[in-house]
Tab-separated table of C-alpha atoms in Angstrom:
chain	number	residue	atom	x	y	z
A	19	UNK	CA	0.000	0.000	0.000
A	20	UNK	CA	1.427	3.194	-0.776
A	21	UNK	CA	1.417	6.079	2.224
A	22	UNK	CA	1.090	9.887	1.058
A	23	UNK	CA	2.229	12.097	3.447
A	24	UNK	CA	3.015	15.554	3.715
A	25	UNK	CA	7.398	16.284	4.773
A	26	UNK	CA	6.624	17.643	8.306
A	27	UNK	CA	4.099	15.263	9.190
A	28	UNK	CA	6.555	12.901	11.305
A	29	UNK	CA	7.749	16.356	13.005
A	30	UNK	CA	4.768	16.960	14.873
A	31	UNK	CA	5.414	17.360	18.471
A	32	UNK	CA	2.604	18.219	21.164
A	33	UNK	CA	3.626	20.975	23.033
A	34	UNK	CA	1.628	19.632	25.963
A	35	UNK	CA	1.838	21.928	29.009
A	36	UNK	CA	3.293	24.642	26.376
A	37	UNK	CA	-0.037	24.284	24.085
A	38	UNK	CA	-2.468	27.767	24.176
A	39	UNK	CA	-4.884	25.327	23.830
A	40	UNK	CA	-6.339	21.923	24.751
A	41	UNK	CA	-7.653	19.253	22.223
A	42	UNK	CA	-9.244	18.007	25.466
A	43	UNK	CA	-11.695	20.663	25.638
A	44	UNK	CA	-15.219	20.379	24.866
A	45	UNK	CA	-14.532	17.042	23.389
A	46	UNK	CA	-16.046	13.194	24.268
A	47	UNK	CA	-12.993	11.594	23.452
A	48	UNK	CA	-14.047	7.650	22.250
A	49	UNK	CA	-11.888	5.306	23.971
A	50	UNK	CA	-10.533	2.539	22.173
A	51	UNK	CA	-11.687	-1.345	23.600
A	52	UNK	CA	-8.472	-2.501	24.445
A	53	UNK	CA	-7.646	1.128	26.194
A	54	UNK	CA	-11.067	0.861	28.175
A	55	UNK	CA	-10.119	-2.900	29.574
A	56	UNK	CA	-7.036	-1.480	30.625
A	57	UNK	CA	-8.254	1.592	32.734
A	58	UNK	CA	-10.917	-0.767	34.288
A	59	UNK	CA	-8.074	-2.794	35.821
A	60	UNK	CA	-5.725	0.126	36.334
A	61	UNK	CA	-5.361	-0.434	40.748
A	62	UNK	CA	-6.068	1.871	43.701
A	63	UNK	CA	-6.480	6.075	42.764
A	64	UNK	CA	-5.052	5.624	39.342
A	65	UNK	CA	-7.557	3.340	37.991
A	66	UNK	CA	-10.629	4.840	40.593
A	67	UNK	CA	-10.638	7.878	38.514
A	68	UNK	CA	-10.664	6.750	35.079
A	69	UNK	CA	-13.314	4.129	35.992
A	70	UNK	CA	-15.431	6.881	37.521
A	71	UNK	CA	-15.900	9.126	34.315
A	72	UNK	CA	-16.105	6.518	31.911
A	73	UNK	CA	-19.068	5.969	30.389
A	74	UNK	CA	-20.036	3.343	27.936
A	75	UNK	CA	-23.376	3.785	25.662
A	76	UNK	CA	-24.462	2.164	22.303
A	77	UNK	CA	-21.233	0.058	22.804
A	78	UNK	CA	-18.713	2.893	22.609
A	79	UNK	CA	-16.715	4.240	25.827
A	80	UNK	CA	-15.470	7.599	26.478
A	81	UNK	CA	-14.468	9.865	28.734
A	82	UNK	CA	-17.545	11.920	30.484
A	83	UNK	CA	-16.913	16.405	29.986
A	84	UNK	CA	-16.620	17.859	33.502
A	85	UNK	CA	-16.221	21.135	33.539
A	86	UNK	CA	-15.649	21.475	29.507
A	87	UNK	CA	-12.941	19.078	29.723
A	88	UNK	CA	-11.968	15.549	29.558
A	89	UNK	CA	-11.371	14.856	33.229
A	90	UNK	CA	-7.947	13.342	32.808
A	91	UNK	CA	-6.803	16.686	32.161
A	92	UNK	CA	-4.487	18.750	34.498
A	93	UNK	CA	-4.202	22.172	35.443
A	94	UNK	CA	-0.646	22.670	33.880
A	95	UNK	CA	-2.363	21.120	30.574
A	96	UNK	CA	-1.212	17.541	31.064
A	97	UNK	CA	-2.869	14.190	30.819
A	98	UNK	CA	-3.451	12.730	34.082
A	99	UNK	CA	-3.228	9.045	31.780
A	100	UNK	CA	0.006	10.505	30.312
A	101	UNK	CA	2.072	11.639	33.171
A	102	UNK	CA	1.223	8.669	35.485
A	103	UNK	CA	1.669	6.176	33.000
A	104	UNK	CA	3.422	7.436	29.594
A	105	UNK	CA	2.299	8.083	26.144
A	106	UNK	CA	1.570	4.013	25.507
A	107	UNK	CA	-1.241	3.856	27.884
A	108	UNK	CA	-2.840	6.711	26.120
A	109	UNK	CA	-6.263	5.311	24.354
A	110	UNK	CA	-5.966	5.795	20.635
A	111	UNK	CA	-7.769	8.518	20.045
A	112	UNK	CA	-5.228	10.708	22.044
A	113	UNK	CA	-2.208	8.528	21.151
A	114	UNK	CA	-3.133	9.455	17.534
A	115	UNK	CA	-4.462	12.950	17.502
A	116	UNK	CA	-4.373	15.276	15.518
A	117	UNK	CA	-2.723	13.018	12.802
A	118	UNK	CA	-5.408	11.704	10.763
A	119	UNK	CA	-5.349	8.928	8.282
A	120	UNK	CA	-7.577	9.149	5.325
A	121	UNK	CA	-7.642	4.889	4.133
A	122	UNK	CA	-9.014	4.197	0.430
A	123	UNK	CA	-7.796	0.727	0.591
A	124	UNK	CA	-5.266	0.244	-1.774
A	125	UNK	CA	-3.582	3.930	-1.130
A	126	UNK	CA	-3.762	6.139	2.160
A	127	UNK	CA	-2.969	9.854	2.938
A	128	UNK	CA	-2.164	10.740	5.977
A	129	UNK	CA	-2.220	14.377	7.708
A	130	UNK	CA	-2.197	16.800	10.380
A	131	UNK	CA	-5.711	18.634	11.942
A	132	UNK	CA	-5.389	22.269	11.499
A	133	UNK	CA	-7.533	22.681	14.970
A	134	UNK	CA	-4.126	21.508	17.101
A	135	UNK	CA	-2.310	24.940	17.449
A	136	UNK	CA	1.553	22.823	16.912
A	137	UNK	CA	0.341	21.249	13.914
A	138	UNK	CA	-1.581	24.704	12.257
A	139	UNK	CA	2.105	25.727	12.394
A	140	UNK	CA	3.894	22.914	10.749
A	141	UNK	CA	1.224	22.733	8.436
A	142	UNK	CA	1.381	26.829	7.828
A	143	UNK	CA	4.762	27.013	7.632
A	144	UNK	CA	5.632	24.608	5.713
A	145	UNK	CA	7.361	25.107	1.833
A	146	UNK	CA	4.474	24.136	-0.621
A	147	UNK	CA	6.487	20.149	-1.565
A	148	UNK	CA	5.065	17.476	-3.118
A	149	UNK	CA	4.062	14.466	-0.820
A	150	UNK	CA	6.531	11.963	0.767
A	151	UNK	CA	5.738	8.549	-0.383
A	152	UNK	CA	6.307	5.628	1.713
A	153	UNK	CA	4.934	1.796	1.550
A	154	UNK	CA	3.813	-0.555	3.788
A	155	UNK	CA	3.145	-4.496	3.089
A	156	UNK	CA	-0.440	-4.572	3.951
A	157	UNK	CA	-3.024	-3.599	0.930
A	158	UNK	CA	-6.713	-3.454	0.154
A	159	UNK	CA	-8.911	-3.102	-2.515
A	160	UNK	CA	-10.129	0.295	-3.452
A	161	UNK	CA	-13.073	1.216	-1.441
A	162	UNK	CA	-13.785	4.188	-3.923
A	163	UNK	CA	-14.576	4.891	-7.768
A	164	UNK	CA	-11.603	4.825	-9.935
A	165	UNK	CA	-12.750	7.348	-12.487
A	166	UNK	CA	-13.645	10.262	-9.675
A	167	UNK	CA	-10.266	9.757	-7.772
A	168	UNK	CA	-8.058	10.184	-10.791
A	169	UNK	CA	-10.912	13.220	-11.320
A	170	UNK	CA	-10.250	14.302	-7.660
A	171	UNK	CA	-5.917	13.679	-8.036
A	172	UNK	CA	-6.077	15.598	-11.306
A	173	UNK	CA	-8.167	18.709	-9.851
A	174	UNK	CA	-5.589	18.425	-6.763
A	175	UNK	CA	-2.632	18.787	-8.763
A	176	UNK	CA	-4.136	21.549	-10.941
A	177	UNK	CA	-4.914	22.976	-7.497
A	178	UNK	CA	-1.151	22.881	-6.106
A	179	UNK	CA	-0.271	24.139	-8.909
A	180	UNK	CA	-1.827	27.065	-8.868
A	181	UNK	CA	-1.217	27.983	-5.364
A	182	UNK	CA	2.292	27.600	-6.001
A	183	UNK	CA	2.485	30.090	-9.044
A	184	UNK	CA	4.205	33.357	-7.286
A	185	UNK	CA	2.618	35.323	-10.460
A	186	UNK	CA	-0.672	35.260	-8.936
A	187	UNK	CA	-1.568	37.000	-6.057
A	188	UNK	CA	-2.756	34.969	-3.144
A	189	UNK	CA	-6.797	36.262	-3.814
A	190	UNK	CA	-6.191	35.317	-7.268
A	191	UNK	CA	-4.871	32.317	-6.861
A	192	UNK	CA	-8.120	31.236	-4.167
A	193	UNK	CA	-9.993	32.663	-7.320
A	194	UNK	CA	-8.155	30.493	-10.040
């Protein structure tokens, strides 16, 4: 399967404590099965916590809001999860965010969310390049019509293209 990626996307960093921000405010985060069995067995105050804002409804469990946040969170803009017990026992929604993976089966792209505050910098700063392409072993059919992606890579490329011309201004260009 081939992996499309943009250059800085394996220099993202959180900035954690440093972030202006949280990505755990105002937001359920889904916790992952295997994550969820592992909390419920966590023992004494670390795992009485976790197991106490859980909550688990049409099969899915994530963390209850308290107070606009996740309650894991910290005052100096840590994860609780994180701190106690490193970035591995993180479910994978946090583990993974705000790297996204788009998966069409035989071909993925894979990005950065513009809503983390470290990664609208990479992602705003960064030279217009084309896409790193890597491989892994495992492939899939496509899950999409073949016709309306080479549509969708053609307009995307015409797109690029555009941006990148230094003759237009930057209005023209969104025009274009």
């Amino acid at each position: 399967m081939l992996l499309f990626k943009p250059d800085y996307y394996d220099c993202f960093r959180c900035a954690a404590g440093e972030c202006p921000d949280s990505c755990c405010k105002e937001w359920e985060v889904e916790i992952d099965d295997a994550s969820a069995r592992f909390y419920r067995t966590l023992p004494g105050t670390r795992g009485a916590r976790p197991r106490e804002v859980m909550r688990t409804a049409d099969g899915k469990t994530s963390m209850a809001i308290i107070d606009g946040r996740c309650p894991m969170w910290r005052s100096d803009g840590l994860c609780r999860i994180q701190a106690e017990l490193g970035e591995s026992a993180l479910c994978e929604t946090c583990r993974t965010f705000p790297r996204l993976t788009h998966d069409y089966g035989d071909f993925a792209e894979l990005g950065l969310e513009l809503s983390c505050p470290e990664a609208a910098k990479l992602i705003l700063n960064a030279p217009l390049a084309p896409l790193t392409v890597d491989t892994r072993p495992d492939g899939g059919t496509p899950g999409y019509d073949v016709e309306a992606m080479a549509s969708l890579k053609a307009s995307r490329e015409v797109m690029l293209s555009i941006l990148s011309d230094e003759s237009h201004s930057v209005g023209e260009s969104l025009a274009l």
